[in-house]
GROMACS .gro file of C-alpha atoms in nm:
model
  298
    1MET     CA    1  13.519 -13.386  -4.393
    2ALA     CA    2  13.771 -13.490  -4.135
    3THR     CA    3  13.879 -13.243  -3.871
    4LEU     CA    4  14.223 -13.174  -3.730
    5THR     CA    5  14.093 -13.102  -3.381
    6ASN     CA    6  14.358 -13.221  -3.138
    7PHE     CA    7  14.518 -13.384  -3.444
    8MET     CA    8  14.297 -13.691  -3.405
    9PHE     CA    9  14.301 -13.888  -3.726
   10LYS     CA   10  14.101 -14.190  -3.841
   11PRO     CA   11  14.129 -14.457  -3.571
   12SER     CA   12  14.292 -14.788  -3.656
   13ILE     CA   13  14.066 -15.079  -3.738
   14SER     CA   14  13.972 -15.293  -3.443
   15PHE     CA   15  14.038 -15.665  -3.479
   16SER     CA   16  13.929 -15.963  -3.280
   17THR     CA   17  14.177 -16.095  -3.023
   18ASN     CA   18  14.067 -16.451  -3.092
   19PRO     CA   19  14.391 -16.641  -3.173
   20THR     CA   20  14.221 -16.884  -3.410
   21LEU     CA   21  14.136 -16.798  -3.768
   22LEU     CA   22  13.882 -17.069  -3.849
   23PRO     CA   23  13.668 -16.959  -4.008
   24LEU     CA   24  13.758 -16.625  -4.163
   25HIS     CA   25  13.446 -16.413  -4.160
   26SER     CA   26  13.311 -16.228  -4.460
   27HIS     CA   27  13.177 -15.874  -4.463
   28ARG     CA   28  12.825 -15.963  -4.564
   29SER     CA   29  12.697 -15.616  -4.480
   30PHE     CA   30  12.878 -15.485  -4.789
   31LEU     CA   31  12.732 -15.540  -5.135
   32PRO     CA   32  12.979 -15.652  -5.405
   33PHE     CA   33  12.950 -15.327  -5.603
   34GLN     CA   34  12.905 -15.089  -5.312
   35ALA     CA   35  13.172 -14.831  -5.230
   36SER     CA   36  13.284 -14.792  -4.870
   37GLN     CA   37  13.059 -14.563  -4.667
   38TYR     CA   38  13.163 -14.281  -4.439
   39SER     CA   39  12.967 -14.110  -4.166
   40GLN     CA   40  12.766 -13.800  -4.243
   41GLN     CA   41  13.003 -13.595  -4.029
   42THR     CA   42  13.319 -13.688  -4.219
   43HIS     CA   43  13.207 -13.745  -4.577
   44LEU     CA   44  13.099 -13.520  -4.863
   45LYS     CA   45  12.977 -13.731  -5.154
   46ALA     CA   46  13.170 -13.702  -5.478
   47SER     CA   47  12.969 -13.754  -5.795
   48HIS     CA   48  13.241 -13.917  -6.004
   49HIS     CA   49  13.289 -14.294  -6.002
   50PHE     CA   50  13.536 -14.524  -6.172
   51ARG     CA   51  13.415 -14.859  -6.297
   52PHE     CA   52  13.614 -15.157  -6.420
   53ILE     CA   53  13.464 -15.447  -6.614
   54PRO     CA   54  13.566 -15.771  -6.444
   55LYS     CA   55  13.739 -16.013  -6.680
   56ALA     CA   56  13.964 -16.202  -6.442
   57THR     CA   57  13.906 -16.527  -6.263
   58ALA     CA   58  13.768 -16.539  -5.910
   59ALA     CA   59  13.997 -16.536  -5.609
   60SER     CA   60  13.913 -16.898  -5.536
   61GLY     CA   61  14.098 -17.014  -5.850
   62ALA     CA   62  14.423 -17.166  -5.732
   63LYS     CA   63  14.589 -17.188  -6.075
   64LYS     CA   64  14.775 -16.882  -6.200
   65THR     CA   65  14.639 -16.761  -6.532
   66LEU     CA   66  14.747 -16.499  -6.782
   67SER     CA   67  14.455 -16.281  -6.677
   68ASP     CA   68  14.586 -16.230  -6.325
   69GLU     CA   69  14.959 -16.276  -6.377
   70ARG     CA   70  15.046 -15.941  -6.213
   71VAL     CA   71  14.882 -16.048  -5.887
   72GLN     CA   72  15.140 -16.238  -5.685
   73LYS     CA   73  15.003 -16.517  -5.467
   74VAL     CA   74  15.197 -16.579  -5.148
   75HIS     CA   75  15.163 -16.886  -4.931
   76SER     CA   76  15.366 -16.819  -4.617
   77ILE     CA   77  15.511 -16.553  -4.390
   78GLU     CA   78  15.849 -16.594  -4.557
   79GLU     CA   79  15.709 -16.538  -4.907
   80PHE     CA   80  15.506 -16.241  -4.785
   81ASP     CA   81  15.804 -16.067  -4.622
   82GLU     CA   82  16.022 -16.132  -4.926
   83ALA     CA   83  15.757 -15.981  -5.157
   84LEU     CA   84  15.747 -15.663  -4.946
   85ARG     CA   85  16.126 -15.636  -4.950
   86ALA     CA   86  16.140 -15.689  -5.326
   87ALA     CA   87  15.886 -15.408  -5.382
   88LYS     CA   88  16.123 -15.156  -5.217
   89ASN     CA   89  15.949 -14.816  -5.218
   90LYS     CA   90  15.662 -14.915  -5.448
   91LEU     CA   91  15.308 -14.925  -5.318
   92VAL     CA   92  15.206 -15.283  -5.234
   93VAL     CA   93  14.836 -15.372  -5.219
   94VAL     CA   94  14.756 -15.695  -5.034
   95GLU     CA   95  14.417 -15.863  -5.047
   96TYR     CA   96  14.342 -16.118  -4.778
   97ALA     CA   97  14.070 -16.348  -4.909
   98SER     CA   98  13.894 -16.675  -4.840
   99ARG     CA   99  13.788 -16.952  -5.078
  100ASN     CA  100  13.439 -16.956  -4.926
  101SER     CA  101  13.387 -16.580  -4.932
  102GLU     CA  102  13.159 -16.449  -5.207
  103GLU     CA  103  13.276 -16.095  -5.128
  104SER     CA  104  13.639 -16.198  -5.187
  105SER     CA  105  13.547 -16.351  -5.522
  106ASN     CA  106  13.356 -16.040  -5.627
  107ILE     CA  107  13.626 -15.784  -5.544
  108TYR     CA  108  13.922 -15.983  -5.677
  109PRO     CA  109  13.853 -15.920  -6.051
  110PHE     CA  110  13.865 -15.547  -5.987
  111MET     CA  111  14.205 -15.580  -5.822
  112VAL     CA  112  14.324 -15.780  -6.125
  113ASN     CA  113  14.214 -15.502  -6.361
  114LEU     CA  114  14.387 -15.245  -6.143
  115SER     CA  115  14.707 -15.449  -6.162
  116LYS     CA  116  14.699 -15.424  -6.541
  117SER     CA  117  14.673 -15.045  -6.544
  118CYS     CA  118  14.895 -14.964  -6.241
  119ASN     CA  119  15.234 -15.098  -6.343
  120ASP     CA  120  15.418 -14.919  -6.061
  121VAL     CA  121  15.206 -15.087  -5.791
  122GLU     CA  122  15.258 -15.442  -5.668
  123PHE     CA  123  14.953 -15.658  -5.593
  124ILE     CA  124  14.950 -15.958  -5.361
  125LEU     CA  125  14.680 -16.216  -5.283
  126VAL     CA  126  14.675 -16.417  -4.960
  127MET     CA  127  14.418 -16.696  -4.931
  128GLY     CA  128  14.378 -16.705  -4.555
  129ASP     CA  129  14.217 -17.049  -4.542
  130GLU     CA  130  14.457 -17.210  -4.790
  131SER     CA  131  14.690 -17.373  -4.538
  132GLU     CA  132  14.828 -17.356  -4.187
  133LYS     CA  133  15.104 -17.127  -4.314
  134THR     CA  134  14.862 -16.871  -4.456
  135ARG     CA  135  14.659 -16.888  -4.134
  136GLU     CA  136  14.977 -16.808  -3.942
  137LEU     CA  137  15.035 -16.511  -4.171
  138CYS     CA  138  14.681 -16.381  -4.116
  139GLU     CA  139  14.721 -16.426  -3.742
  140ARG     CA  140  15.044 -16.226  -3.742
  141GLU     CA  141  14.880 -15.949  -3.945
  142LYS     CA  142  14.568 -15.961  -3.721
  143ILE     CA  143  14.332 -16.047  -4.008
  144ASP     CA  144  14.010 -16.222  -3.905
  145LYS     CA  145  13.764 -16.087  -4.166
  146VAL     CA  146  13.782 -16.090  -4.545
  147PRO     CA  147  13.811 -15.929  -4.787
  148HIS     CA  148  14.072 -15.716  -4.615
  149PHE     CA  149  14.313 -15.483  -4.797
  150SER     CA  150  14.644 -15.363  -4.654
  151PHE     CA  151  14.867 -15.104  -4.821
  152TYR     CA  152  15.245 -15.100  -4.771
  153LYS     CA  153  15.534 -14.877  -4.871
  154SER     CA  154  15.897 -14.942  -4.783
  155LEU     CA  155  15.792 -15.235  -4.559
  156GLU     CA  156  15.560 -15.007  -4.359
  157LYS     CA  157  15.184 -15.057  -4.345
  158ILE     CA  158  15.037 -14.718  -4.434
  159HIS     CA  159  14.666 -14.796  -4.468
  160GLU     CA  160  14.409 -15.074  -4.446
  161GLU     CA  161  14.045 -15.127  -4.535
  162GLU     CA  162  13.784 -15.395  -4.468
  163GLY     CA  163  13.481 -15.493  -4.674
  164ILE     CA  164  13.529 -15.223  -4.939
  165GLY     CA  165  13.386 -15.206  -5.290
  166PRO     CA  166  13.553 -15.130  -5.625
  167ASP     CA  167  13.519 -14.750  -5.608
  168GLN     CA  168  13.699 -14.732  -5.276
  169LEU     CA  169  13.969 -14.975  -5.389
  170VAL     CA  170  14.042 -14.766  -5.699
  171GLY     CA  171  14.047 -14.447  -5.494
  172ASP     CA  172  14.285 -14.595  -5.238
  173VAL     CA  173  14.528 -14.720  -5.504
  174LEU     CA  174  14.533 -14.383  -5.681
  175TYR     CA  175  14.569 -14.192  -5.354
  176TYR     CA  176  14.848 -14.397  -5.200
  177GLY     CA  177  15.023 -14.501  -5.521
  178ASP     CA  178  15.027 -14.183  -5.728
  179SER     CA  179  15.377 -14.083  -5.829
  180HIS     CA  180  15.348 -14.026  -6.205
  181SER     CA  181  15.043 -13.806  -6.255
  182ALA     CA  182  15.050 -13.431  -6.321
  183VAL     CA  183  14.981 -13.368  -5.952
  184GLU     CA  184  15.299 -13.247  -5.783
  185GLN     CA  185  15.373 -13.424  -5.455
  186LEU     CA  186  15.487 -13.186  -5.180
  187HIS     CA  187  15.659 -13.312  -4.866
  188SER     CA  188  15.757 -12.995  -4.678
  189ARG     CA  189  15.697 -12.623  -4.643
  190GLU     CA  190  16.007 -12.567  -4.855
  191ASP     CA  191  15.844 -12.766  -5.139
  192VAL     CA  192  15.541 -12.534  -5.124
  193GLU     CA  193  15.755 -12.221  -5.132
  194LYS     CA  194  15.957 -12.354  -5.425
  195LEU     CA  195  15.640 -12.436  -5.619
  196ILE     CA  196  15.493 -12.091  -5.557
  197GLU     CA  197  15.815 -11.915  -5.655
  198GLY     CA  198  15.838 -12.121  -5.973
  199HIS     CA  199  15.499 -12.001  -6.098
  200LYS     CA  200  15.516 -11.629  -6.018
  201ILE     CA  201  15.627 -11.555  -6.373
  202ASP     CA  202  15.379 -11.768  -6.566
  203GLN     CA  203  15.100 -11.661  -6.325
  204LYS     CA  204  14.938 -12.004  -6.334
  205LEU     CA  205  14.679 -12.078  -6.069
  206ILE     CA  206  14.811 -12.328  -5.813
  207VAL     CA  207  14.556 -12.563  -5.658
  208LEU     CA  208  14.705 -12.719  -5.345
  209ASP     CA  209  14.515 -13.023  -5.217
  210VAL     CA  210  14.580 -13.056  -4.843
  211GLY     CA  211  14.472 -13.379  -4.674
  212LEU     CA  212  14.566 -13.657  -4.434
  213LYS     CA  213  14.685 -14.010  -4.502
  214HIS     CA  214  14.376 -14.179  -4.359
  215CYS     CA  215  14.107 -13.929  -4.459
  216GLY     CA  216  13.819 -14.096  -4.644
  217PRO     CA  217  13.694 -13.785  -4.828
  218CYS     CA  218  14.054 -13.699  -4.928
  219VAL     CA  219  14.089 -14.041  -5.086
  220LYS     CA  220  13.755 -14.021  -5.262
  221VAL     CA  221  13.811 -13.681  -5.425
  222TYR     CA  222  14.166 -13.756  -5.540
  223PRO     CA  223  14.073 -13.934  -5.869
  224THR     CA  224  13.895 -13.610  -5.964
  225VAL     CA  225  14.208 -13.410  -5.878
  226ILE     CA  226  14.415 -13.635  -6.107
  227LYS     CA  227  14.164 -13.601  -6.390
  228LEU     CA  228  14.149 -13.220  -6.358
  229SER     CA  229  14.529 -13.197  -6.348
  230ARG     CA  230  14.537 -13.355  -6.695
  231GLN     CA  231  14.251 -13.150  -6.838
  232MET     CA  232  14.376 -12.815  -6.706
  233ALA     CA  233  14.752 -12.867  -6.744
  234ASP     CA  234  14.794 -12.556  -6.961
  235THR     CA  235  14.649 -12.313  -6.708
  236VAL     CA  236  14.645 -12.475  -6.362
  237VAL     CA  237  14.912 -12.643  -6.148
  238PHE     CA  238  14.782 -12.911  -5.910
  239ALA     CA  239  14.977 -13.017  -5.603
  240ARG     CA  240  14.914 -13.229  -5.296
  241MET     CA  241  15.037 -13.242  -4.938
  242ASN     CA  242  14.946 -13.481  -4.656
  243GLY     CA  243  14.960 -13.286  -4.332
  244ASP     CA  244  15.044 -13.588  -4.120
  245GLU     CA  245  15.344 -13.690  -4.334
  246ASN     CA  246  15.592 -13.505  -4.112
  247ASP     CA  247  15.628 -13.212  -3.871
  248SER     CA  248  15.701 -12.962  -4.149
  249CYS     CA  249  15.374 -13.046  -4.326
  250MET     CA  250  15.173 -13.032  -4.005
  251GLN     CA  251  15.322 -12.693  -3.917
  252PHE     CA  252  15.226 -12.569  -4.264
  253LEU     CA  253  14.866 -12.673  -4.200
  254ARG     CA  254  14.867 -12.485  -3.870
  255ASP     CA  255  15.012 -12.174  -4.032
  256MET     CA  256  14.745 -12.188  -4.305
  257ASP     CA  257  14.468 -12.232  -4.044
  258VAL     CA  258  14.361 -12.562  -4.200
  259VAL     CA  259  14.123 -12.730  -3.952
  260GLU     CA  260  13.930 -12.961  -4.189
  261VAL     CA  261  14.040 -13.176  -4.477
  262PRO     CA  262  14.036 -13.197  -4.767
  263THR     CA  263  14.112 -12.825  -4.803
  264PHE     CA  264  14.206 -12.681  -5.142
  265LEU     CA  265  14.418 -12.365  -5.136
  266PHE     CA  266  14.411 -12.142  -5.445
  267ILE     CA  267  14.739 -11.959  -5.497
  268ARG     CA  268  14.834 -11.706  -5.765
  269ASP     CA  269  15.120 -11.455  -5.790
  270GLY     CA  270  15.262 -11.585  -5.464
  271GLN     CA  271  14.944 -11.511  -5.267
  272ILE     CA  272  14.670 -11.738  -5.131
  273ARG     CA  273  14.357 -11.606  -5.301
  274GLY     CA  274  14.104 -11.836  -5.136
  275ARG     CA  275  14.017 -12.189  -5.035
  276TYR     CA  276  13.755 -12.458  -5.072
  277VAL     CA  277  13.683 -12.708  -4.795
  278GLY     CA  278  13.511 -13.029  -4.905
  279SER     CA  279  13.519 -13.316  -5.152
  280GLY     CA  280  13.241 -13.224  -5.394
  281LYS     CA  281  13.356 -13.257  -5.754
  282GLY     CA  282  13.121 -12.991  -5.896
  283GLU     CA  283  13.196 -12.740  -5.621
  284LEU     CA  284  13.571 -12.790  -5.662
  285ILE     CA  285  13.555 -12.733  -6.039
  286GLY     CA  286  13.343 -12.422  -5.984
  287GLU     CA  287  13.591 -12.276  -5.737
  288ILE     CA  288  13.886 -12.346  -5.969
  289LEU     CA  289  13.712 -12.169  -6.255
  290ARG     CA  290  13.623 -11.878  -6.028
  291TYR     CA  291  13.983 -11.825  -5.922
  292GLN     CA  292  14.088 -11.850  -6.285
  293GLY     CA  293  13.867 -11.550  -6.350
  294VAL     CA  294  13.589 -11.742  -6.521
  295ARG     CA  295  13.243 -11.621  -6.424
  296VAL     CA  296  13.050 -11.904  -6.260
  297THR     CA  297  12.675 -11.897  -6.198
  298TYR     CA  298  12.489 -12.145  -5.974
   0.00000   0.00000   0.00000
């Protein structure tokens, strides 16, 4: 779990100050099918994993094929900036890769499969060693290791990862790109109050997922939250708030005495009935059932 002590969030990734980009280094400490690891202090392991069967071509293929047609390949700073502008407020996922990187080739098919199922997300590939223009782009974006993923919304970089595996990539895309699932997105204290007031009559249990933008365990548990929101739609309302989105959200976390994330608040009849702190799938399901009035034995 991540803590909110002194409101210190996940530190930004440290990059080399070396102005040259030859060669781009690969993350050889990461296996092709290994999800990103978190420290014991900040991570509770979730038992659910998403797998995609790779069918696309490797990142080193220069020719655009039907299999990866939703992945836009950009070749210069100008093309890159134009692609971000054209995406407007959509999530944009950028992979920086290298022709000589086995890790880049292994992760690229999973991004292609994601592009097929996530129509409201834009995907971009930058081959850092393709030309002088792509090297200039990587230098501007401070990329010196591949594969590297950057996430943008409304021209703003909101997240980045290095050397990740498929599970983490899927989790990141769902977490930062979700706008159409059954999980209600809350952006202020007023949104929370409106949601609670709207379900006083039907007496549905509200499960409020409180996290931070750059919280690893929050990202990892979110696919489970989406799945549960579909399975329990008749009896449970799922909602999410990122505490570091704005001052109103952060004040709500303080008022609710949230000091670790992810924290799940269980609300019924306008009252907070309890909470669960952690990212364990089984424990979360058990707590939801308990606050629904279902007897749970361990």
